[in-house]
PDB file of C-alpha atoms in Angstrom:
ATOM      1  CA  UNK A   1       0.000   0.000   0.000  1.00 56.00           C
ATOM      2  CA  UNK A   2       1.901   3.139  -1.263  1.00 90.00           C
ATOM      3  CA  UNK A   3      -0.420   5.490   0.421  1.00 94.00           C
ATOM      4  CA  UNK A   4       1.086   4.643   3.651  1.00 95.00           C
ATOM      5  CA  UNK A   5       4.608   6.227   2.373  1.00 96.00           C
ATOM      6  CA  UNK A   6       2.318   9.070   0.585  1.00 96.00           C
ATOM      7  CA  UNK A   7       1.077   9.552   4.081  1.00 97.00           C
ATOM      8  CA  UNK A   8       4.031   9.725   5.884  1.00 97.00           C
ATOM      9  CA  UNK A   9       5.369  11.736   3.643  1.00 97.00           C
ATOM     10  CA  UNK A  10       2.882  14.368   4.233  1.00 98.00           C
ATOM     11  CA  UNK A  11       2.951  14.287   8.207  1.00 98.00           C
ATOM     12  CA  UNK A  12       6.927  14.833   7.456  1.00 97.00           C
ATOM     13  CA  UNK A  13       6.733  17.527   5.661  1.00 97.00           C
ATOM     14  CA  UNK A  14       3.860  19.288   7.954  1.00 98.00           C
ATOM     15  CA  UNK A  15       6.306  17.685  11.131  1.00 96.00           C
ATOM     16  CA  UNK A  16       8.957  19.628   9.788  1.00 96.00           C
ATOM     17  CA  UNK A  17       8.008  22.802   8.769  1.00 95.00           C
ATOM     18  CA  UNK A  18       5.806  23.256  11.854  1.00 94.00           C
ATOM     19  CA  UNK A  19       7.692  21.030  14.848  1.00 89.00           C
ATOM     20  CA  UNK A  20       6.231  22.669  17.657  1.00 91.00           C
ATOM     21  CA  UNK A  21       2.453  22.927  16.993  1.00 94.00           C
ATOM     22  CA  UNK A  22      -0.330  21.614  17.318  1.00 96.00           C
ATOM     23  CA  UNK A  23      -2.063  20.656  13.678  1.00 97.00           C
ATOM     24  CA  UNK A  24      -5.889  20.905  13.920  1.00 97.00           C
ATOM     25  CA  UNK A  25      -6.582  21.047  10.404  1.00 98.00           C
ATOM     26  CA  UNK A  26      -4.739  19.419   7.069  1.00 98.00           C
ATOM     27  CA  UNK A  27      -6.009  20.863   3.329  1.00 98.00           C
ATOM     28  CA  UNK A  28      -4.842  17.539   0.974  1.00 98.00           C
ATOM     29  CA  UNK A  29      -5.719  18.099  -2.594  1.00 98.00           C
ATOM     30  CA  UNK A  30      -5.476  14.262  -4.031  1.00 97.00           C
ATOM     31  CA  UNK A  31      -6.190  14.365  -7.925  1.00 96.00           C
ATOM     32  CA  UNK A  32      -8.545  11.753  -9.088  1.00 96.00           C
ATOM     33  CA  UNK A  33      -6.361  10.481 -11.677  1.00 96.00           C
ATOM     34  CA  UNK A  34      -3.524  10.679  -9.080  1.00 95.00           C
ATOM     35  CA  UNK A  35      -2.984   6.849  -7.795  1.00 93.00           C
ATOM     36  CA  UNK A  36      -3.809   7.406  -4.246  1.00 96.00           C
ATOM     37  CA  UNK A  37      -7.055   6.274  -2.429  1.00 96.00           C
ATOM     38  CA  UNK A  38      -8.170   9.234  -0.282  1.00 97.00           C
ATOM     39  CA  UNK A  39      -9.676   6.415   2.050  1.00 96.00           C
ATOM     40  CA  UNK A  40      -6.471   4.563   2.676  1.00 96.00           C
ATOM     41  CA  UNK A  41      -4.710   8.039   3.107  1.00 97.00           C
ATOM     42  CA  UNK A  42      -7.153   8.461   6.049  1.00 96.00           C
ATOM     43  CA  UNK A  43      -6.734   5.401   7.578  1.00 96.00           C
ATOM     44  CA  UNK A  44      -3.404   6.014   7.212  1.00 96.00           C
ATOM     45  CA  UNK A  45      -3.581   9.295   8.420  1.00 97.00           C
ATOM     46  CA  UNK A  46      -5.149   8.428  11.777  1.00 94.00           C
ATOM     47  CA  UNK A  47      -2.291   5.903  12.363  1.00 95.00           C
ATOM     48  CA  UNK A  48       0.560   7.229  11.571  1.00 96.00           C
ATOM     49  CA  UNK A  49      -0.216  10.472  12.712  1.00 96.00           C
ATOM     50  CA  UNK A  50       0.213   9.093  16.246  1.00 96.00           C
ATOM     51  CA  UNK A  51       3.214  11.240  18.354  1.00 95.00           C
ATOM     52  CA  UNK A  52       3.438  13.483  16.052  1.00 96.00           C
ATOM     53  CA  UNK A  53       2.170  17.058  15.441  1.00 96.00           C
ATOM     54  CA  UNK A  54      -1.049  16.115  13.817  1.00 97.00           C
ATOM     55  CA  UNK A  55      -1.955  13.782  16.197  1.00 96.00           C
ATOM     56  CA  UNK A  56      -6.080  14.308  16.553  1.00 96.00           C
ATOM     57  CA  UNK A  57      -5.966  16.555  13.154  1.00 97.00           C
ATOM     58  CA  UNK A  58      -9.140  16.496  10.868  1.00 97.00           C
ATOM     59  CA  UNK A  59      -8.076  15.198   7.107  1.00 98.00           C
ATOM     60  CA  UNK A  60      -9.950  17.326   4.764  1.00 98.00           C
ATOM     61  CA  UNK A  61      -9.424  15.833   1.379  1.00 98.00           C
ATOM     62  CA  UNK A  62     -10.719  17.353  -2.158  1.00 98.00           C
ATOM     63  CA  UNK A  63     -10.230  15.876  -5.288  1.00 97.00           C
ATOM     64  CA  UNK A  64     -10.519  17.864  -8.562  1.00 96.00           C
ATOM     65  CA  UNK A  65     -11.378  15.921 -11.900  1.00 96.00           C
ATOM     66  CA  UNK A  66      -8.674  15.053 -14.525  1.00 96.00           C
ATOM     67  CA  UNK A  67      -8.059  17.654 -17.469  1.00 97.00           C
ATOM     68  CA  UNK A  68      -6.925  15.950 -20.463  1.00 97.00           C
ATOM     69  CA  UNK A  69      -5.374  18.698 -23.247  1.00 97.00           C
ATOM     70  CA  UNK A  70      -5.530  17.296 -27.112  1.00 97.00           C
ATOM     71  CA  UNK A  71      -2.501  17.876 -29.089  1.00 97.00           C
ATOM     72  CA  UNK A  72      -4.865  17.287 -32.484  1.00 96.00           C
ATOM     73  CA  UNK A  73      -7.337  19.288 -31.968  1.00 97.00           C
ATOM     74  CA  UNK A  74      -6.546  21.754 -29.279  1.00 96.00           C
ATOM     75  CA  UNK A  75      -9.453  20.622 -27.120  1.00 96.00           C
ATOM     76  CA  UNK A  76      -9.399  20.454 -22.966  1.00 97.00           C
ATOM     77  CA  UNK A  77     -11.605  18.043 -21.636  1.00 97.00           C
ATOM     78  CA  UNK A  78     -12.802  15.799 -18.568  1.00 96.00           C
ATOM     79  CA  UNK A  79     -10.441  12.915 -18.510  1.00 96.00           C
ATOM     80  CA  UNK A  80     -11.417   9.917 -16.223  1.00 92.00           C
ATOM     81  CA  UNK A  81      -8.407   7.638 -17.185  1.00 91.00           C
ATOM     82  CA  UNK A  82      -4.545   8.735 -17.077  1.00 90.00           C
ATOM     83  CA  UNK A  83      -3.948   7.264 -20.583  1.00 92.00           C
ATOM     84  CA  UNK A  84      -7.459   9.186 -21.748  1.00 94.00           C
ATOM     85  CA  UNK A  85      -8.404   9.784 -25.654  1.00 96.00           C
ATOM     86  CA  UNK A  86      -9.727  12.820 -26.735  1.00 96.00           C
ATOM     87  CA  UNK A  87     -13.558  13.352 -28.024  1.00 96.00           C
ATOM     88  CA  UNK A  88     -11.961  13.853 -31.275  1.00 96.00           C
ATOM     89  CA  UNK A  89     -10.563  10.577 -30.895  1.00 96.00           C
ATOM     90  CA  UNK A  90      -6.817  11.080 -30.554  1.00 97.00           C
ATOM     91  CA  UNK A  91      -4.557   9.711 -28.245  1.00 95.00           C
ATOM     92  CA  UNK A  92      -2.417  12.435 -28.397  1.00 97.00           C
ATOM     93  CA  UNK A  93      -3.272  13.768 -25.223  1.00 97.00           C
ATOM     94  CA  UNK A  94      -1.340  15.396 -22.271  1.00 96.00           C
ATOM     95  CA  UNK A  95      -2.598  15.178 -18.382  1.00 96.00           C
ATOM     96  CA  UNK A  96      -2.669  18.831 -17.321  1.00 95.00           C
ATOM     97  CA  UNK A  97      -5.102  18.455 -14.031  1.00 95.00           C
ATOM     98  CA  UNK A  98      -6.111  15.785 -11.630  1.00 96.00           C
ATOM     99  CA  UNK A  99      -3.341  13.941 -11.203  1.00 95.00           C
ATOM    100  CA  UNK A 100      -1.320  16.164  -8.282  1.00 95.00           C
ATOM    101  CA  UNK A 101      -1.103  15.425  -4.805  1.00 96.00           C
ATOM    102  CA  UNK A 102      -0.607  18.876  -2.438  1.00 97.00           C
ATOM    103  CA  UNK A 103      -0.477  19.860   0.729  1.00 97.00           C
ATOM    104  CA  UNK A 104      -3.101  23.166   0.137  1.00 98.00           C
ATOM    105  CA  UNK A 105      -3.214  24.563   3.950  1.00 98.00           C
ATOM    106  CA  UNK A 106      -2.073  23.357   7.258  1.00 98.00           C
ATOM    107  CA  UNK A 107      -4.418  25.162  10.529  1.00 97.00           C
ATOM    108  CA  UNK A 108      -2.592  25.059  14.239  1.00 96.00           C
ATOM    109  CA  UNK A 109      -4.536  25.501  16.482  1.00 92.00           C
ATOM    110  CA  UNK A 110      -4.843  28.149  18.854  1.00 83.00           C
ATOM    111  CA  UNK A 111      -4.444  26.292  22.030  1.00 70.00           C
ATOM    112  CA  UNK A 112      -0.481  26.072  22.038  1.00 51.00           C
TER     113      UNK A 112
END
């Protein structure tokens, strides 16, 4: 399960740039055409989260739609599937949204 390391990952990064607070609230933007399941990132979450800063955080997890851009025919549209074919029905198509994980926000809270 890579979205243990994904997770991890995260909670190091957060662990690091704020070591001595208290993280209430983490912003994860997890593209749909990303790889990761946003339900295994919060069971992850939850877990290994434990001792750390965001111990007792709330995961709040959006996930925009994939944009797939048409090299043929100059067309942006809703792509479901990383290797996606355009309306037009070329597969000349490049991935330009949807498939980014980011940190968006990080909210301490008050109480430390």
């Amino acid at each position: 399960m890579h979205e243990l390391a994904v997770t991890e990952s995260v909670i190091a990064a957060i662990s690091t740039q704020l070591p001595d607070s208290r993280v209430a609230v983490v912003h994860l933007e997890i593209g749909r055409l990303s790889g990761v399941m946003p339900d295994a990132v919060r069971f992850c979450f939850a877990l290994a989260g434990e001792g750390t800063c965001v111990e007792g955080a709330r995961l709040d997890i959006t996930q925009p739609e994939g944009v797939g851009d048409c090299a043929n025919c100059g067309t942006s549209f809703p792509a479901r599937d990383p290797l996606a074919v355009c309306p037009c029905g070329s597969a000349d198509v490049t991935i330009s949204g949807g498939a980014d994980l980011m940190i968006k926000a990080v909210e301490v809270a008050d109480d430390v």
